PDB file of C-alpha atoms in Angstrom:
ATOM      1  CA  MET A 254    -214.171 -88.380-113.007  1.00 84.00           C
ATOM      2  CA  GLU A 255    -214.305 -86.285-109.891  1.00 90.00           C
ATOM      3  CA  LEU A 256    -212.874 -82.768-109.740  1.00 92.00           C
ATOM      4  CA  THR A 257    -211.145 -81.692-106.542  1.00 96.00           C
ATOM      5  CA  VAL A 258    -211.229 -78.045-105.526  1.00 97.00           C
ATOM      6  CA  ILE A 259    -207.744 -76.874-104.484  1.00 98.00           C
ATOM      7  CA  GLY A 260    -208.629 -73.222-103.912  1.00 98.00           C
ATOM      8  CA  ASN A 261    -210.907 -70.308-104.672  1.00 97.00           C
ATOM      9  CA  VAL A 262    -210.629 -67.009-106.517  1.00 96.00           C
ATOM     10  CA  ALA A 263    -210.888 -63.759-104.555  1.00 94.00           C
ATOM     11  CA  SER A 264    -211.667 -60.898-106.927  1.00 88.00           C
ATOM     12  CA  ASP A 265    -213.583 -57.654-107.060  1.00 81.00           C
ATOM     13  CA  ARG A 266    -215.340 -59.040-110.155  1.00 72.00           C
ATOM     14  CA  ILE A 267    -218.614 -60.522-108.952  1.00 67.00           C
ATOM     15  CA  GLU A 268    -220.330 -61.039-112.292  1.00 64.00           C
ATOM     16  CA  HIS A 269    -219.309 -61.935-115.814  1.00 66.00           C
ATOM     17  CA  GLN A 270    -217.980 -59.126-117.998  1.00 62.00           C
ATOM     18  CA  TRP A 271    -216.615 -59.288-121.527  1.00 57.00           C
ATOM     19  CA  ASP A 272    -213.676 -56.942-121.232  1.00 57.00           C
ATOM     20  CA  GLY A 273    -210.998 -55.685-118.892  1.00 53.00           C
ATOM     21  CA  TRP A 274    -209.864 -59.107-117.714  1.00 58.00           C
ATOM     22  CA  ARG A 275    -206.340 -58.704-119.016  1.00 67.00           C
ATOM     23  CA  ASP A 276    -205.621 -56.010-116.382  1.00 71.00           C
ATOM     24  CA  THR A 277    -207.542 -57.641-113.516  1.00 81.00           C
ATOM     25  CA  TRP A 278    -205.573 -58.671-110.438  1.00 80.00           C
ATOM     26  CA  CYS A 279    -206.987 -61.308-108.123  1.00 92.00           C
ATOM     27  CA  GLY A 280    -205.917 -63.777-105.501  1.00 96.00           C
ATOM     28  CA  ILE A 281    -206.126 -67.534-105.671  1.00 97.00           C
ATOM     29  CA  HIS A 282    -206.504 -68.783-102.115  1.00 98.00           C
ATOM     30  CA  ILE A 283    -205.063 -72.287-101.908  1.00 98.00           C
ATOM     31  CA  LEU A 284    -206.614 -74.675 -99.410  1.00 98.00           C
ATOM     32  CA  PRO A 285    -204.076 -75.496 -96.643  1.00 97.00           C
ATOM     33  CA  GLU A 286    -203.887 -79.200 -97.505  1.00 97.00           C
ATOM     34  CA  TYR A 287    -202.513 -78.311-100.974  1.00 97.00           C
ATOM     35  CA  ALA A 288    -200.085 -75.534 -99.938  1.00 95.00           C
ATOM     36  CA  GLU A 289    -197.022 -77.809 -99.979  1.00 95.00           C
ATOM     37  CA  GLY A 290    -197.709 -78.608-103.632  1.00 95.00           C
ATOM     38  CA  PHE A 291    -196.933 -75.012-104.602  1.00 95.00           C
ATOM     39  CA  GLU A 292    -193.327 -75.051-103.447  1.00 95.00           C
ATOM     40  CA  GLY A 293    -191.223 -73.617-106.287  1.00 95.00           C
ATOM     41  CA  ILE A 294    -194.143 -72.056-108.196  1.00 96.00           C
ATOM     42  CA  GLU A 295    -192.686 -68.595-107.480  1.00 96.00           C
ATOM     43  CA  ASP A 296    -189.894 -69.428-109.945  1.00 96.00           C
ATOM     44  CA  VAL A 297    -192.217 -69.100-112.956  1.00 96.00           C
ATOM     45  CA  SER A 298    -193.653 -65.916-114.421  1.00 97.00           C
ATOM     46  CA  HIS A 299    -196.910 -67.419-115.733  1.00 96.00           C
ATOM     47  CA  ILE A 300    -199.258 -70.190-114.664  1.00 97.00           C
ATOM     48  CA  ILE A 301    -202.175 -72.017-116.238  1.00 97.00           C
ATOM     49  CA  VAL A 302    -205.275 -71.966-114.050  1.00 97.00           C
ATOM     50  CA  ILE A 303    -208.106 -74.488-114.496  1.00 97.00           C
ATOM     51  CA  TYR A 304    -211.295 -73.307-112.802  1.00 95.00           C
ATOM     52  CA  ALA A 305    -215.094 -73.337-112.784  1.00 92.00           C
ATOM     53  CA  MET A 306    -216.563 -70.764-115.171  1.00 86.00           C
ATOM     54  CA  ASP A 307    -219.719 -68.843-114.447  1.00 77.00           C
ATOM     55  CA  ASN A 308    -221.968 -70.119-117.245  1.00 61.00           C
ATOM     56  CA  MET A 309    -224.992 -68.324-115.745  1.00 64.00           C
ATOM     57  CA  GLY A 310    -226.995 -71.550-115.775  1.00 72.00           C
ATOM     58  CA  LYS A 311    -227.194 -71.695-119.562  1.00 85.00           C
ATOM     59  CA  VAL A 312    -225.839 -74.074-122.153  1.00 90.00           C
ATOM     60  CA  LYS A 313    -225.793 -72.864-125.739  1.00 88.00           C
ATOM     61  CA  MET A 314    -224.501 -74.758-128.742  1.00 92.00           C
ATOM     62  CA  LYS A 315    -224.391 -71.649-130.988  1.00 92.00           C
ATOM     63  CA  VAL A 316    -223.227 -68.232-129.795  1.00 85.00           C
ATOM     64  CA  THR A 317    -222.222 -64.835-131.093  1.00 83.00           C
ATOM     65  CA  PRO A 318    -218.957 -64.081-129.266  1.00 77.00           C
ATOM     66  CA  GLN A 319    -219.384 -61.120-126.917  1.00 74.00           C
ATOM     67  CA  GLY A 320    -222.737 -60.429-128.608  1.00 70.00           C
ATOM     68  CA  LYS A 321    -220.941 -58.351-131.230  1.00 68.00           C
ATOM     69  CA  ASP A 322    -222.656 -57.831-134.574  1.00 73.00           C
ATOM     70  CA  SER A 323    -219.222 -58.067-136.201  1.00 74.00           C
ATOM     71  CA  SER A 324    -218.784 -61.617-134.863  1.00 77.00           C
ATOM     72  CA  PRO A 325    -220.368 -64.569-136.640  1.00 85.00           C
ATOM     73  CA  SER A 326    -222.665 -67.051-134.929  1.00 89.00           C
ATOM     74  CA  VAL A 327    -220.485 -70.108-134.320  1.00 90.00           C
ATOM     75  CA  GLY A 328    -220.520 -73.290-132.270  1.00 92.00           C
ATOM     76  CA  ILE A 329    -219.685 -72.955-128.556  1.00 89.00           C
ATOM     77  CA  PHE A 330    -216.561 -75.087-128.990  1.00 91.00           C
ATOM     78  CA  ALA A 331    -215.190 -72.573-131.534  1.00 87.00           C
ATOM     79  CA  THR A 332    -215.237 -69.871-128.822  1.00 84.00           C
ATOM     80  CA  ARG A 333    -214.129 -69.150-125.288  1.00 78.00           C
ATOM     81  CA  CYS A 334    -217.690 -68.208-124.233  1.00 80.00           C
ATOM     82  CA  PRO A 335    -218.916 -69.485-120.835  1.00 81.00           C
ATOM     83  CA  TRP A 336    -222.143 -71.281-121.839  1.00 83.00           C
ATOM     84  CA  ARG A 337    -220.503 -74.694-122.182  1.00 86.00           C
ATOM     85  CA  PRO A 338    -221.910 -78.109-121.243  1.00 90.00           C
ATOM     86  CA  THR A 339    -219.020 -78.446-118.768  1.00 89.00           C
ATOM     87  CA  PRO A 340    -218.122 -74.863-117.792  1.00 87.00           C
ATOM     88  CA  ILE A 341    -214.431 -75.312-117.086  1.00 92.00           C
ATOM     89  CA  GLY A 342    -212.117 -72.385-117.788  1.00 90.00           C
ATOM     90  CA  VAL A 343    -208.439 -72.556-118.662  1.00 93.00           C
ATOM     91  CA  SER A 344    -206.408 -69.345-118.571  1.00 92.00           C
ATOM     92  CA  THR A 345    -202.730 -68.554-118.782  1.00 93.00           C
ATOM     93  CA  VAL A 346    -202.036 -65.690-116.383  1.00 94.00           C
ATOM     94  CA  LYS A 347    -199.111 -63.732-114.990  1.00 96.00           C
ATOM     95  CA  LEU A 348    -198.054 -64.808-111.502  1.00 97.00           C
ATOM     96  CA  LEU A 349    -197.329 -61.633-109.527  1.00 97.00           C
ATOM     97  CA  SER A 350    -196.610 -63.040-106.066  1.00 96.00           C
ATOM     98  CA  VAL A 351    -196.947 -66.013-103.756  1.00 97.00           C
ATOM     99  CA  GLU A 352    -197.572 -65.194-100.098  1.00 95.00           C
ATOM    100  CA  GLY A 353    -199.087 -67.275 -97.330  1.00 90.00           C
ATOM    101  CA  GLY A 354    -201.105 -69.625 -99.502  1.00 94.00           C
ATOM    102  CA  VAL A 355    -202.314 -66.861-101.844  1.00 97.00           C
ATOM    103  CA  LEU A 356    -201.191 -66.625-105.451  1.00 98.00           C
ATOM    104  CA  THR A 357    -201.744 -63.112-106.802  1.00 97.00           C
ATOM    105  CA  VAL A 358    -202.262 -63.174-110.555  1.00 96.00           C
ATOM    106  CA  GLU A 359    -203.038 -60.807-113.397  1.00 95.00           C
ATOM    107  CA  GLY A 360    -205.435 -61.622-116.236  1.00 89.00           C
ATOM    108  CA  LEU A 361    -207.613 -64.385-114.784  1.00 91.00           C
ATOM    109  CA  ASP A 362    -211.133 -64.187-116.245  1.00 86.00           C
ATOM    110  CA  ALA A 363    -212.849 -65.757-113.237  1.00 88.00           C
ATOM    111  CA  ILE A 364    -215.333 -64.159-110.872  1.00 87.00           C
ATOM    112  CA  ASP A 365    -215.085 -63.951-107.096  1.00 91.00           C
ATOM    113  CA  GLY A 366    -215.547 -67.338-105.432  1.00 94.00           C
ATOM    114  CA  ALA A 367    -214.786 -69.414-108.534  1.00 94.00           C
ATOM    115  CA  GLU A 368    -213.463 -72.842-107.622  1.00 96.00           C
ATOM    116  CA  VAL A 369    -209.949 -73.677-108.802  1.00 97.00           C
ATOM    117  CA  PHE A 370    -209.284 -77.299-109.799  1.00 98.00           C
ATOM    118  CA  ASP A 371    -205.641 -77.197-110.869  1.00 97.00           C
ATOM    119  CA  ILE A 372    -202.678 -74.928-111.516  1.00 98.00           C
ATOM    120  CA  LYS A 373    -199.766 -75.740-113.794  1.00 97.00           C
ATOM    121  CA  PRO A 374    -196.632 -73.769-114.648  1.00 97.00           C
ATOM    122  CA  TYR A 375    -196.536 -72.265-118.124  1.00 96.00           C
ATOM    123  CA  TRP A 376    -193.577 -73.782-119.952  1.00 94.00           C
ATOM    124  CA  PRO A 377    -193.111 -72.614-123.551  1.00 91.00           C
ATOM    125  CA  GLN A 378    -191.681 -75.996-124.588  1.00 91.00           C
ATOM    126  CA  TYR A 379    -195.125 -77.533-123.890  1.00 88.00           C
ATOM    127  CA  ASP A 380    -197.591 -74.676-124.026  1.00 88.00           C
ATOM    128  CA  ALA A 381    -196.597 -72.300-126.844  1.00 87.00           C
ATOM    129  CA  ALA A 382    -198.092 -73.047-130.244  1.00 86.00           C
ATOM    130  CA  ASP A 383    -196.110 -72.341-133.398  1.00 85.00           C
ATOM    131  CA  ASP A 384    -197.861 -71.177-136.566  1.00 84.00           C
ATOM    132  CA  CYS A 385    -201.141 -70.537-134.743  1.00 83.00           C
ATOM    133  CA  GLU A 386    -204.198 -69.745-136.888  1.00 88.00           C
ATOM    134  CA  TYR A 387    -207.550 -68.281-135.838  1.00 80.00           C
ATOM    135  CA  PRO A 388    -210.467 -66.452-137.476  1.00 81.00           C
ATOM    136  CA  ALA A 389    -210.070 -62.714-138.196  1.00 81.00           C
ATOM    137  CA  TRP A 390    -213.130 -61.797-136.065  1.00 77.00           C
ATOM    138  CA  VAL A 391    -211.215 -62.806-132.913  1.00 80.00           C
ATOM    139  CA  ASP A 392    -209.052 -59.676-133.291  1.00 78.00           C
ATOM    140  CA  GLN A 393    -212.190 -57.536-132.842  1.00 74.00           C
ATOM    141  CA  LEU A 394    -213.066 -58.984-129.423  1.00 71.00           C
ATOM    142  CA  GLU A 395    -212.302 -57.136-126.178  1.00 60.00           C
ATOM    143  CA  PHE A 396    -210.099 -58.666-123.542  1.00 54.00           C
TER     144      PHE A 396
END
């Protein structure tokens, strides 16, 4: 499988941080050859962005989410931590505007320069999960 970069993130975040992502605004600069593929995207309020995460050159199979003492040590695949064997991020974010090949979004947890591989519209019929369950320690994490 080969991943194709369709754009890059432009953000004032230049290194990984645990919190404050929910309020972060950034631009996704779409490469010109893919611009036509975004026709109509302005009609949705949220998009799903698939991008390269900054895993800081590490792969860990066990992690303590956000390094918090209140979080248990769990397997990497039970978390959203960046130290994955294939550091691909998936985030649902609010689409604020579309102008000249730039999608401005709120809530993307990607650092400046991150490569974007795909963008999909958020459609509740496909993407919302009913009766979702997760561990109690997740509520103590900062976003």
